[in-house]
C-alpha positions as MATLAB code, in Angstrom:
seq = 'MKENAFASMIIYIKNNANEIPEVLPSLDNLMADHFENYEIIVVNDASRDESYYQIRKAAKGLKRDITLINLAWVHGPEKGIMAGVDHSIGDYVFEIEMSKINYPLGTLYELFTEAGKGFDIVSATPANKQSIGDLLFFKLFNKISYLPFDVYKETARIVSRRAINSILGMNEQIVYRKILYKFSGFPSKVLEYEPVAALSKSRGLSLKEKMCLAMDIFVSFSNIGTDLSVALSSFFLAISLLLGIYALSVYITQKGVVPGWTTQMLFMSICFSGVFMVLGLQSKYISAILLEARRRPNYTVHSVERYHGTQEEN';
ca = [
      16.667  179.687  138.061;
      13.241  179.944  136.473;
      11.880  183.058  134.814;
       9.370  185.168  136.728;
       7.530  186.425  133.646;
       4.158  184.813  132.954;
       4.351  183.043  129.591;
       1.526  181.779  127.407;
       2.081  179.095  124.780;
      -0.410  178.934  121.913;
      -0.243  175.627  120.003;
      -2.171  175.416  116.747;
      -3.212  171.901  115.770;
      -4.896  170.646  112.626;
      -4.826  166.908  111.931;
      -1.654  166.332  113.977;
      -2.802  163.285  115.947;
       0.471  161.405  115.402;
       2.644  164.227  116.763;
       0.563  165.194  119.806;
       1.562  162.356  122.226;
       5.250  163.266  121.909;
       5.291  166.993  121.170;
       2.695  168.284  123.655;
       4.396  166.789  126.761;
       7.782  167.993  125.459;
       6.509  171.549  125.140;
       4.995  171.341  128.627;
       8.322  170.128  130.064;
      10.127  172.982  128.333;
       7.803  175.534  129.892;
       8.014  173.894  133.330;
      11.814  173.889  133.222;
      12.120  177.598  132.445;
       9.035  179.407  133.814;
       7.509  179.704  137.267;
       4.157  180.651  135.794;
       2.862  179.638  132.409;
      -0.225  178.464  130.564;
      -0.737  176.267  127.530;
      -3.583  176.967  125.123;
      -4.236  174.416  122.398;
      -6.298  175.467  119.378;
      -7.922  172.562  117.551;
      -8.817  173.796  114.069;
     -11.675  171.378  113.367;
      -9.284  168.439  112.962;
     -10.730  165.458  111.112;
      -8.385  162.868  112.630;
      -7.936  161.763  116.255;
      -6.296  165.042  117.352;
      -9.077  165.945  119.789;
      -8.836  162.632  121.647;
      -5.042  162.681  121.614;
      -5.062  166.162  123.195;
      -7.395  164.992  125.966;
      -5.245  161.930  126.584;
      -1.966  163.863  126.644;
      -3.420  166.525  128.951;
      -3.685  164.022  131.818;
       0.092  163.775  132.121;
       0.986  167.459  131.869;
       2.376  169.508  134.732;
      -0.158  172.325  134.329;
      -3.738  172.687  133.262;
      -4.317  173.340  129.588;
      -7.090  175.173  127.774;
      -8.443  173.567  124.618;
     -10.213  175.803  122.094;
     -12.196  173.881  119.487;
     -13.010  175.981  116.429;
     -16.368  175.423  114.736;
     -14.825  174.884  111.305;
     -11.445  175.190  109.617;
     -10.101  178.749  109.929;
      -6.419  178.303  109.085;
      -3.373  178.977  111.302;
      -3.569  182.789  111.144;
      -7.050  183.102  112.623;
      -6.639  179.955  114.697;
      -3.668  181.332  116.595;
      -5.448  184.668  117.008;
      -8.218  182.755  118.800;
      -5.615  181.466  121.227;
      -3.993  184.881  121.600;
      -7.356  186.413  122.526;
      -7.697  183.897  125.371;
      -4.118  184.279  126.634;
      -3.055  186.352  129.636;
       0.747  186.009  129.552;
       3.290  188.810  129.518;
       4.875  186.964  126.587;
       3.083  184.695  124.147;
       4.647  181.869  122.151;
       2.920  181.166  118.829;
       3.530  177.626  117.575;
       2.098  175.647  114.678;
       2.627  171.972  115.362;
       2.975  171.221  111.654;
       5.954  173.617  111.478;
       8.018  172.193  114.329;
      11.294  171.261  112.646;
      13.538  173.062  115.155;
      15.094  172.010  118.472;
      12.554  172.879  121.159;
      15.298  174.744  123.000;
      15.021  177.345  120.242;
      11.813  178.553  121.898;
      13.651  179.525  125.069;
      16.260  181.282  122.936;
      13.419  183.403  121.536;
      12.440  184.386  125.076;
      16.057  185.207  125.946;
      16.287  187.564  122.969;
      12.945  189.128  123.880;
      14.428  189.949  127.288;
      17.043  192.088  125.524;
      14.456  194.633  124.451;
      12.688  192.989  121.486;
       8.906  192.744  121.491;
       8.704  190.317  118.549;
      11.288  187.570  118.074;
      10.833  184.971  115.343;
      12.584  181.774  114.305;
      13.377  181.023  110.666;
      15.190  178.052  109.095;
      18.685  178.825  107.806;
      18.843  178.527  104.005;
      16.482  175.549  103.856;
      13.246  176.961  102.523;
      11.207  175.474   99.729;
      11.354  177.020   96.265;
       7.725  178.087   96.630;
       8.445  179.983   99.872;
      11.524  181.659   98.399;
       9.652  182.799   95.287;
       6.635  184.022   97.257;
       8.572  186.125   99.753;
      10.952  187.473   97.111;
       8.047  188.561   94.915;
       6.080  189.987   97.824;
       9.008  191.975   99.196;
       9.622  193.376   95.718;
       6.088  194.622   95.019;
       4.885  195.391   98.555;
       4.577  198.982   99.744;
       5.643  197.948  103.266;
       8.782  199.604  104.675;
      10.170  196.221  105.754;
      10.764  192.758  104.318;
       9.007  189.592  105.482;
      10.426  186.080  105.612;
       9.347  182.537  106.422;
       8.805  182.121  110.165;
       8.112  178.868  111.995;
       7.768  180.102  115.605;
       7.414  183.420  117.355;
       7.286  185.074  120.771;
       5.415  188.350  121.208;
       5.167  190.756  124.130;
       1.801  191.726  125.554;
       2.094  195.335  124.420;
       2.713  194.251  120.822;
      -0.330  191.969  120.994;
      -2.495  194.764  122.385;
      -1.327  196.957  119.530;
      -2.477  194.614  116.746;
      -5.716  193.725  118.516;
      -6.636  197.395  118.239;
      -6.159  197.393  114.452;
      -9.450  195.539  113.754;
      -7.953  193.876  110.701;
     -10.235  191.322  109.046;
      -7.474  189.878  106.848;
      -5.059  188.473  109.424;
      -1.396  187.874  108.599;
       0.421  188.019  111.892;
       4.020  188.527  110.803;
       3.039  191.738  108.984;
       0.605  193.025  111.607;
       3.181  192.613  114.383;
       5.742  194.587  112.399;
       3.100  197.236  111.774;
       2.992  197.751  115.537;
       6.377  199.465  115.265;
       7.877  197.665  118.252;
      11.442  196.277  118.023;
      11.693  192.883  116.347;
      14.389  190.324  115.609;
      14.728  187.107  113.606;
      16.802  184.145  114.803;
      18.042  181.499  112.389;
      18.282  177.834  113.303;
      19.365  174.615  111.638;
      16.323  172.395  111.013;
      16.471  169.011  112.745;
      13.777  167.470  110.513;
      12.156  168.145  107.177;
       8.597  169.397  107.147;
       6.190  166.901  105.632;
       4.425  168.137  102.515;
       1.248  166.417  103.661;
       0.971  168.665  106.711;
       0.033  172.302  107.013;
      -1.955  174.250  104.435;
      -3.147  172.668  101.217;
      -2.152  174.184   97.869;
      -5.589  175.793   97.537;
      -5.376  177.306  101.024;
      -1.873  178.622  100.319;
      -3.007  180.245   97.072;
      -6.014  181.894   98.744;
      -3.840  183.189  101.587;
      -1.204  184.458   99.138;
      -3.844  186.328   97.122;
      -5.267  187.921  100.282;
      -1.778  188.989  101.355;
      -0.904  190.488   97.969;
      -4.192  192.382   97.784;
      -4.030  193.658  101.376;
      -0.360  194.575  101.683;
       0.752  195.589   98.199;
      -0.359  197.737   95.278;
      -0.263  194.877   92.785;
      -3.857  195.466   91.656;
      -3.570  199.166   90.938;
      -0.009  198.915   89.598;
      -0.899  196.064   87.254;
      -4.038  197.884   86.108;
      -2.002  200.963   85.202;
       0.700  198.862   83.493;
      -1.808  196.885   81.437;
      -3.722  200.024   80.514;
      -0.508  201.686   79.352;
       0.476  198.573   77.406;
      -2.841  198.365   75.600;
      -2.759  202.098   74.907;
       0.657  201.683   73.275;
      -0.608  198.769   71.178;
      -3.630  200.771   70.102;
      -1.485  203.728   69.073;
       0.931  201.537   67.102;
      -1.885  199.738   65.309;
      -3.522  203.070   64.564;
      -0.293  204.409   63.055;
       0.143  201.167   61.104;
      -3.411  201.280   59.740;
      -3.020  204.941   58.756;
       0.264  204.288   56.977;
      -1.238  201.337   55.068;
      -4.238  203.451   54.085;
      -1.977  206.214   52.743;
       0.648  204.111   50.973;
      -1.419  201.185   49.674;
      -4.700  201.710   47.856;
      -7.600  199.346   48.461;
      -5.956  197.229   51.147;
      -8.476  195.426   53.376;
      -7.456  195.251   57.042;
      -6.303  191.766   58.024;
      -8.601  189.543   60.037;
      -5.635  188.048   61.928;
      -4.391  191.431   63.114;
      -7.851  192.440   64.256;
      -8.508  189.222   66.161;
      -5.055  189.276   67.771;
      -5.592  192.826   68.927;
      -9.038  191.991   70.361;
      -7.818  188.880   72.152;
      -4.918  190.711   73.798;
      -7.083  193.611   74.873;
      -9.914  191.479   76.225;
      -7.443  189.272   78.096;
      -6.083  192.350   79.817;
      -9.564  193.659   80.568;
     -10.611  190.405   82.207;
      -7.394  190.255   84.208;
      -7.942  193.782   85.509;
     -11.580  193.000   86.327;
     -10.515  189.911   88.248;
      -8.052  191.872   90.378;
     -10.541  194.651   90.981;
     -13.171  192.121   92.080;
     -10.669  190.802   94.638;
     -10.213  194.321   95.997;
     -13.972  194.795   96.179;
     -14.395  191.516   98.073;
     -11.659  192.595  100.526;
     -13.424  195.932  101.069;
     -16.703  194.087  101.625;
     -15.031  191.811  104.161;
     -13.679  194.808  106.058;
     -17.051  196.564  105.972;
     -18.982  193.604  107.354;
     -16.823  193.349  110.486;
     -17.587  189.678  110.960;
     -15.685  187.883  113.758;
     -12.313  186.503  112.702;
     -13.111  183.104  114.170;
     -15.989  181.082  115.609;
     -15.413  178.919  118.675;
     -17.348  175.677  119.045;
     -16.250  175.029  122.624;
     -13.610  175.872  125.225;
     -12.474  173.083  127.534;
     -10.034  172.981  130.402;
      -8.096  169.882  131.424;
      -6.230  169.390  134.684;
      -2.745  167.929  134.753;
      -1.896  165.215  137.271;
       1.701  166.277  137.969;
       1.100  169.764  139.358;
       4.242  171.204  140.917;
       4.142  172.374  144.516;
];
């Protein structure tokens, strides 16, 4: 028996032309098998390969119409999926990044089943098979963040409409969905699965994009800037006091001693290094404040297209 709830599936695509002919019909079949009413929204994040044409081609064989949102330039998965969420109307919304599909597609229906037990946000995470970079990032973030909860790597997610409405009212300019959804305060759950394929390193975010996103997350959801500023200031104060005591003791006990050039230069280099580090972090905070103050749109849509499937169910 099919579910009566209206479900929306948001699929984020960026340079995934090779996967689209197989994955998009499979996701459509999954939705058709389990839901009476559903919609599929594909977000094309300014792909530079044949993704756009592959989406149009695959759409002809789907059981339902699909909506294709073409972004004007690369926005990244966070803002890209938010563009799809804004256009969705479902009671529950699946959020899928095609580059992160390494799970059995049946896992998506398991997320919906758990959501029906009273959870507004249900996420899927790989069991003990994360990269070293992901493990280090989340461990460090959870340690220094001021958030009252921990965050983990998530590859897919289903969210209720009331949780979505909650985060849409936050007007956050720096979007990181897994944290914003938990900020809503609604019940959440994480399901583990055994990956069926390894994620290709050539897909997803580049190293530069990951570093920029990580810096935005640390600045927005932790006190690393202020804490590090205080720690460095205290450290340099201690060094200054020790050097002052050392210089005074040398002046008293040894007559005519000229202060060493090495000690002076070492002291200056350490202090100026700390000053520049603090200034760099503070500039990042200022840029984040400026971004919030400008209230620019989170994404810019180039076009919205709708394609009709040829196997519409009666």
